[in-house]
CSV table of C-alpha atoms in Angstrom, one decimal:
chain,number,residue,atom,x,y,z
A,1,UNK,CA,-29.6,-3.3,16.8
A,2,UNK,CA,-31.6,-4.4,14.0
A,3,UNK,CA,-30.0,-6.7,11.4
A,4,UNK,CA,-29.7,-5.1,7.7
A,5,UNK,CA,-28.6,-8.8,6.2
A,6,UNK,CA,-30.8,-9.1,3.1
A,7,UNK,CA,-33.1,-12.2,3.2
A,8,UNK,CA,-31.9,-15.6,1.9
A,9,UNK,CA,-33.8,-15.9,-1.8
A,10,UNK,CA,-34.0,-19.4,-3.2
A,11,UNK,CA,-35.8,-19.9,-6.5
A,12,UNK,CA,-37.0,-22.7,-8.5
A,13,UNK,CA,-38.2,-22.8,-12.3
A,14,UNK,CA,-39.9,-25.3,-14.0
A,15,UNK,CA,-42.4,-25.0,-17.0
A,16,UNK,CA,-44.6,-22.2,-16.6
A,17,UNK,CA,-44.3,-21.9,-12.3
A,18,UNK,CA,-41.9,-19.7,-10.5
A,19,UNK,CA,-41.2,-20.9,-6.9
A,20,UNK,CA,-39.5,-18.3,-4.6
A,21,UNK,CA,-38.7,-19.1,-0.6
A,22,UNK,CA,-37.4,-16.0,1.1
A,23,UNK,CA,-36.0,-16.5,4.7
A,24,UNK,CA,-34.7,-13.7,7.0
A,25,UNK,CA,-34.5,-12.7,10.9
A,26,UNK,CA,-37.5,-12.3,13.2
A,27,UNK,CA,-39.1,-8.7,13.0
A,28,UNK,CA,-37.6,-6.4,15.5
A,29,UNK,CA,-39.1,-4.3,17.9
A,30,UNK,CA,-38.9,-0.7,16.9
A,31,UNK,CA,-38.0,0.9,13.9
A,32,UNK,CA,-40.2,1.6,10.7
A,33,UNK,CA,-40.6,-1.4,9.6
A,34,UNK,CA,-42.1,-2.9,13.1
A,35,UNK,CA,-44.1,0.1,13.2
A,36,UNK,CA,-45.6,-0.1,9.6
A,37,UNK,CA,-46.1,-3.8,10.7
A,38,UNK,CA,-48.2,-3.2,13.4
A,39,UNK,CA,-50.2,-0.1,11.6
A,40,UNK,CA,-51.3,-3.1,9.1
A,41,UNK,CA,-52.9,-4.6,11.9
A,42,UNK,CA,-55.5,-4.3,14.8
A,43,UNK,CA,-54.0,-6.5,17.3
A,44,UNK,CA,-53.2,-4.7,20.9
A,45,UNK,CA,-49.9,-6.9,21.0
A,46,UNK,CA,-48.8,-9.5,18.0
A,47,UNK,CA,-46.7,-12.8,18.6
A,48,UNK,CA,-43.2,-12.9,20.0
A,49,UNK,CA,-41.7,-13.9,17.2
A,50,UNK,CA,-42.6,-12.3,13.6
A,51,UNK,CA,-40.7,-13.3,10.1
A,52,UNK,CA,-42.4,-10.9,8.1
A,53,UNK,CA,-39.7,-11.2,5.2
A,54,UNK,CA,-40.5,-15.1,5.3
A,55,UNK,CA,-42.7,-15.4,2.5
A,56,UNK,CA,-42.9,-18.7,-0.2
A,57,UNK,CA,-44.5,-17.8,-4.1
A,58,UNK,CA,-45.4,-20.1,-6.3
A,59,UNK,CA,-46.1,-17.8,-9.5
A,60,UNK,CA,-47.4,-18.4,-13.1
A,61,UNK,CA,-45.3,-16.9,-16.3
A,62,UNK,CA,-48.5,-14.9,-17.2
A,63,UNK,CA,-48.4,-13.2,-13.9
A,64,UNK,CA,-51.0,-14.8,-11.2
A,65,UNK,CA,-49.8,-17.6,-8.3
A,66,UNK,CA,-49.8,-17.7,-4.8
A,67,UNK,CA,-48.3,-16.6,-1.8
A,68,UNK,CA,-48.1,-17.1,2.0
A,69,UNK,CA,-46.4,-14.6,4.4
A,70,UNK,CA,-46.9,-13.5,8.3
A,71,UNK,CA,-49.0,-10.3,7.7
A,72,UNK,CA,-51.7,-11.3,5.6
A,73,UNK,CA,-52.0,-14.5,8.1
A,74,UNK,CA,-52.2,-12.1,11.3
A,75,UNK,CA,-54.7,-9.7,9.5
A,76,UNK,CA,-57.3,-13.0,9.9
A,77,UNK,CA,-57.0,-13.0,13.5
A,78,UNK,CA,-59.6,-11.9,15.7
A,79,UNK,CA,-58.7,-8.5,17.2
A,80,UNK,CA,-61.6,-7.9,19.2
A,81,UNK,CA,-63.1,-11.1,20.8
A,82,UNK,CA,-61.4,-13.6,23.1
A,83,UNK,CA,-62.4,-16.7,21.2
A,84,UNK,CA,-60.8,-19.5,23.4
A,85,UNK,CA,-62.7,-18.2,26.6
A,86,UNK,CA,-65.9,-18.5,24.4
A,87,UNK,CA,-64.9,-22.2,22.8
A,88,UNK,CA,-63.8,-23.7,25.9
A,89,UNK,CA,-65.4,-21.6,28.8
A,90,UNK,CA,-65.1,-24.4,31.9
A,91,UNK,CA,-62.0,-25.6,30.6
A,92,UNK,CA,-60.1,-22.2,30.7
A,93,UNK,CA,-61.9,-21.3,33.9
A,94,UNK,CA,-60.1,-23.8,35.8
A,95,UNK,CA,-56.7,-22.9,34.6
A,96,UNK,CA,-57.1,-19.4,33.8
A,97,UNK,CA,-56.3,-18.4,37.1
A,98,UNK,CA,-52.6,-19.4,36.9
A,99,UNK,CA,-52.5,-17.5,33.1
A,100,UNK,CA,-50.8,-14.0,33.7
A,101,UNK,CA,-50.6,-13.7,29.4
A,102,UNK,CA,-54.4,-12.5,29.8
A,103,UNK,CA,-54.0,-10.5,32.9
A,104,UNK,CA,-52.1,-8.4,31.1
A,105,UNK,CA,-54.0,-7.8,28.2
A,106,UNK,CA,-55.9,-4.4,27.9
A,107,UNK,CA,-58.2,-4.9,25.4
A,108,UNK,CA,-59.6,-8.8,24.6
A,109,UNK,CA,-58.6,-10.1,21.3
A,110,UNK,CA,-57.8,-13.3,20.0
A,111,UNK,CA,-54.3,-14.0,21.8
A,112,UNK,CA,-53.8,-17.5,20.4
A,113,UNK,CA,-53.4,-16.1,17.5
A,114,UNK,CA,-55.4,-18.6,15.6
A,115,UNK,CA,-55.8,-17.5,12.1
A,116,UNK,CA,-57.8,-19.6,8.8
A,117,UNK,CA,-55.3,-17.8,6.3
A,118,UNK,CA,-55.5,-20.1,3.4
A,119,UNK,CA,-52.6,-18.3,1.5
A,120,UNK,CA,-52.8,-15.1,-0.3
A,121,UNK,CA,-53.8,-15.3,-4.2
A,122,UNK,CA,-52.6,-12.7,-6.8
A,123,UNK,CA,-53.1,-11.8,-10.4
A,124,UNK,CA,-54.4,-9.1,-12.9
A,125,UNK,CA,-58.1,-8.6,-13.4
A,126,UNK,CA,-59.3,-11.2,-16.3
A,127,UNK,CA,-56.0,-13.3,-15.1
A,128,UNK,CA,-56.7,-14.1,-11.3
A,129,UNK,CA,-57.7,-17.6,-9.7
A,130,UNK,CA,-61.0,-18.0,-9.2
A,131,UNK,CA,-62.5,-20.6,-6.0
A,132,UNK,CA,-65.2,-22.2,-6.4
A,133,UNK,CA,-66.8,-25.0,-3.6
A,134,UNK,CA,-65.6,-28.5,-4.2
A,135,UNK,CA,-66.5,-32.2,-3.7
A,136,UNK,CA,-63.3,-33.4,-5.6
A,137,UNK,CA,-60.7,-34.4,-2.6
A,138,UNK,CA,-57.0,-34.5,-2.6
A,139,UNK,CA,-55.6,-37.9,-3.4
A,140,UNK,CA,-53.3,-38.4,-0.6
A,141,UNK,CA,-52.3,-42.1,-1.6
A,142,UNK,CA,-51.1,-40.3,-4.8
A,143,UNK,CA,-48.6,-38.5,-3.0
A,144,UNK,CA,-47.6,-41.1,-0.7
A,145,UNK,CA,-45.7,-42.3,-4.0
A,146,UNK,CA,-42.4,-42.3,-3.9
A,147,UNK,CA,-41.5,-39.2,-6.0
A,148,UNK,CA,-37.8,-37.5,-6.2
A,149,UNK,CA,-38.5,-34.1,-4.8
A,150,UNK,CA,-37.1,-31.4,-7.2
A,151,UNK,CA,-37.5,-28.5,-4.7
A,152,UNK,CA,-37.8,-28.0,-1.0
A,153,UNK,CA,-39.2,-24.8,1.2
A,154,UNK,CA,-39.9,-24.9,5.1
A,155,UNK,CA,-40.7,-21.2,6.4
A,156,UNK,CA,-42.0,-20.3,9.9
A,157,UNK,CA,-44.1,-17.6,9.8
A,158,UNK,CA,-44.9,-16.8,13.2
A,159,UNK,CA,-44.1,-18.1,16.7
A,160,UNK,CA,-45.5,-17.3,20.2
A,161,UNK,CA,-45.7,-19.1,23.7
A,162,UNK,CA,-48.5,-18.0,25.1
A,163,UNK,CA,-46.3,-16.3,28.1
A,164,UNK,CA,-45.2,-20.2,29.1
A,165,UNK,CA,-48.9,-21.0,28.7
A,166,UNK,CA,-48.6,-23.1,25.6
A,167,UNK,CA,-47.6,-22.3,22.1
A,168,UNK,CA,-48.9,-21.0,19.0
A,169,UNK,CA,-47.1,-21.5,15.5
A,170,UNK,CA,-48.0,-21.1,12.0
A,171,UNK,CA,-45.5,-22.5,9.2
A,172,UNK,CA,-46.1,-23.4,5.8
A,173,UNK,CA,-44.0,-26.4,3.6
A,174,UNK,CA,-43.8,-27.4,-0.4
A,175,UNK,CA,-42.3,-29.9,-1.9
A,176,UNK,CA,-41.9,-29.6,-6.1
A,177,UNK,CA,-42.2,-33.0,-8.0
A,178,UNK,CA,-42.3,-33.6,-12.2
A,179,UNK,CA,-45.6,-34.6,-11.7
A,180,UNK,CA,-46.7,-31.2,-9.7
A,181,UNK,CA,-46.2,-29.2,-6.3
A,182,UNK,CA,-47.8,-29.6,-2.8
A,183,UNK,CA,-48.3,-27.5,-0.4
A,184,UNK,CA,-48.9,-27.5,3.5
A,185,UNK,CA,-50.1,-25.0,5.7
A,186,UNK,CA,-50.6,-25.9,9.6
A,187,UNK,CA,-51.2,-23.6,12.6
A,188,UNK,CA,-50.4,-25.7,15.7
A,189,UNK,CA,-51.9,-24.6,18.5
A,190,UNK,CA,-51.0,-25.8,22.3
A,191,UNK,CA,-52.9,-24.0,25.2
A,192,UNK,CA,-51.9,-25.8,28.3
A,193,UNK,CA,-54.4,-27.7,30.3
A,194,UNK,CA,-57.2,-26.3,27.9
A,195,UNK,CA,-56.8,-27.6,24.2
A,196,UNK,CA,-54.5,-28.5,21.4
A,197,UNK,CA,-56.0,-27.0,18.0
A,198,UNK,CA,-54.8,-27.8,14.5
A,199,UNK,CA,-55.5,-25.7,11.3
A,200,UNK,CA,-54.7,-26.8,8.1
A,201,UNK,CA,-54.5,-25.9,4.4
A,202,UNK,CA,-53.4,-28.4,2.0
A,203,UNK,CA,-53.1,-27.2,-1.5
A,204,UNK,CA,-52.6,-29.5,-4.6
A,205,UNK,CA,-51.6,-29.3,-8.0
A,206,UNK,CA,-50.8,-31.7,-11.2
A,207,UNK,CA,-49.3,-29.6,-13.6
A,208,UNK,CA,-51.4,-31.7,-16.8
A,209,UNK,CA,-54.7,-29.9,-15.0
A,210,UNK,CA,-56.2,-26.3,-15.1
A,211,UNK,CA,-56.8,-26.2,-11.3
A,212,UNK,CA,-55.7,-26.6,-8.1
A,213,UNK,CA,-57.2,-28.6,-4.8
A,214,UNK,CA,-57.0,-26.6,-1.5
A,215,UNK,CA,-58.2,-28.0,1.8
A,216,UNK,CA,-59.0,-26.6,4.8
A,217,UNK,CA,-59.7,-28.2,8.2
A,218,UNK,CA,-59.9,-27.1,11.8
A,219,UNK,CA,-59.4,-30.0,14.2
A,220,UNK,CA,-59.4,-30.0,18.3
A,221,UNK,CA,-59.2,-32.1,21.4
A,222,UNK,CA,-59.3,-30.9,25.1
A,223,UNK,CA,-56.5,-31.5,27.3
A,224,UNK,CA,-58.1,-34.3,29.6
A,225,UNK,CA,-59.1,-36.1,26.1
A,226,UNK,CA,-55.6,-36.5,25.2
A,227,UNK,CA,-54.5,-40.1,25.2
A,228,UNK,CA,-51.3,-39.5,24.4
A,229,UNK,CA,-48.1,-38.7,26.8
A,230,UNK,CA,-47.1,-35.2,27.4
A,231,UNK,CA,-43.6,-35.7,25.4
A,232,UNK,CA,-45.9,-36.0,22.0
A,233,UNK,CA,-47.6,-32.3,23.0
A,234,UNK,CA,-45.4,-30.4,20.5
A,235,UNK,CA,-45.4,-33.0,17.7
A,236,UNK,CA,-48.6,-32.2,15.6
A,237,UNK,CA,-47.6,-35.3,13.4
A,238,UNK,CA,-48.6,-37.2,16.4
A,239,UNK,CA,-51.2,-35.6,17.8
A,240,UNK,CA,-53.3,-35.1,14.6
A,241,UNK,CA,-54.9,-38.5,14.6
A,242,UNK,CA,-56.2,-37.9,17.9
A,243,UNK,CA,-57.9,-35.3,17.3
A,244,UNK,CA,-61.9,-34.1,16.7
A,245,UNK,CA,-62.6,-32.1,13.1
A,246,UNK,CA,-64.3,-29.1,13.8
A,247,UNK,CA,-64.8,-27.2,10.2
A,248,UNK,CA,-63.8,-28.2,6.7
A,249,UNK,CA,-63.6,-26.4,3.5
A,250,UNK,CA,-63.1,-28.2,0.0
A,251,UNK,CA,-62.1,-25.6,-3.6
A,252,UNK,CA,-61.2,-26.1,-6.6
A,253,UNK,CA,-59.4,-23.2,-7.5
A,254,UNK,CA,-59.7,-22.7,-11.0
A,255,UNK,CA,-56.5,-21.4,-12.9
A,256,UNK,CA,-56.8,-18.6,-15.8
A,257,UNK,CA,-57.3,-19.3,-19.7
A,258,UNK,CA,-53.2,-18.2,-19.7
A,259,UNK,CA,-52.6,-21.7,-18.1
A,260,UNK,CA,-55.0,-23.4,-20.8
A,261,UNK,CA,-52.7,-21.2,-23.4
A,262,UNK,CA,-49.8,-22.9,-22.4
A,263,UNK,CA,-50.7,-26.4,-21.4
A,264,UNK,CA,-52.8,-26.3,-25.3
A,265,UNK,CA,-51.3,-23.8,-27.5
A,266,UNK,CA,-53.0,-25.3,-30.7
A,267,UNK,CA,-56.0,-24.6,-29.1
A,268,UNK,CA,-58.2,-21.9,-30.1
A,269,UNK,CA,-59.3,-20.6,-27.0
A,270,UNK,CA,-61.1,-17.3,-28.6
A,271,UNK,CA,-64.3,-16.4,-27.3
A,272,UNK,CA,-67.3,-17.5,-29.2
């Protein structure tokens, strides 16, 4: 039976920013909620394990933000094309004889589940966030400073293992500081003696600047280019230096005038 516990809200304040973690159970099978779930999406079957009421926010006073959850992440999956037998083709002839996950499948679709949600953004029209390319890079050795953390969030959104064939994960972390937020998105992806695939979006912000910095980066390595031992295969922390970038994406997404209103309100900010 179906748990009716409501989900574990946590918020955070601080100037203008909102920052909401809700954490509940994994979505059950059956039910109206499962079933308005999976009319949402075109997937023949959707990971084992589904927190559709995990879901972090980061949101302006004014009314625009951010905000990552399971749904809009699975709607960027593939639901028609069988992408890892066309990325890999030798590789996952060899072992796809011993893989009973695709057997099973009726119609081909993306069953790793690998998805290039970026997060989800939100606003009215005139007061939205608005991307635009970037060369301007994330200063990593900036956040390497040692910073007391005002606020925390960890949230899995979805989990599957690949029928014992591997694993596929998607979570997303922030951490608040005084000088701003970061956040981390990573889809891990394991598929035994095939590949190990990483996906992630790291998204910046200083809260003296009218912007944030979001990253995006695909990175893979095949099985037999692994140098590492098996026991590191589920640690993407250790794995990520190892392996191959694929893709990249650099924005600078460019927050409303309501930000510029309250970072200067002497400002005149009318129109000329």
């Amino acid at each position: 039976m179906a748990s009716k516990a409501a989900p574990k809200v946590d918020q955070f304040k601080l100037g203008p920013w909102t920052f909401t973690s809700s954490k509940s159970h994994i979505l059950v099978s059956g039910g109206p909620r499962r079933e308005q779930f999976e009319a949402s999406l075109r997937l023949p079957q959707l990971p084992e394990m589904i927190f559709d009421k995990n879901i972090l926010r980061v949101e302006h006073q004014s009314g625009f933000g951010m905000e990552f959850n399971a749904l809009d992440a699975l709607k960027r999956v593939d639901p028609e094309h069988d992408l890892m037998k066309v990325a890999v083709a030798q590789q996952w002839a060899e072992s796809r004889s011993d893989c009973e996950h695709i057997k099973d499948v009726i119609k081909p679709f993306d069953w790793t589940y690998t998805t290039d949600y970026q997060g989800t953004l939100f606003g009215t029209e005139g007061n939205e966030i608005k991307c635009f390319a970037s060369d301007e890079r994330i200063d990593i050795e900036k956040l390497k400073v040692k910073e007391q953390i005002l606020y925390y969030a960890d949230l899995l959104l979805f989990e599957d293992e690949l029928a014992d064939n591997g694993s596929s994960t998607l979570n997303v972390k922030m951490r608040v500081m005084s000088s701003g937020f970061f956040i981390l998105l990573r889809f891990y992806l394991r598929v035994d003696n095939v590949l190990i695939r990483l996906c992630d979006t790291r998204i910046h912000h200083e809260f003296d600047k009218c912007h944030f910095l979001r990253e995006y980066t695909v990175k893979e390595i095949l099985f037999k280019d692994l140098p590492v031992p098996h026991q590191l295969y589920n640690d993407p922390n250790e794995i990520a230096p190892y392996l191959k970038l694929k893709e990249e994406r650099y924005e600078r997404l460019q927050l409303p005038q309501s930000h510029m209103q309250y970072l200067y309100p002497d400002m005149d900010l009318a129109p000329r």
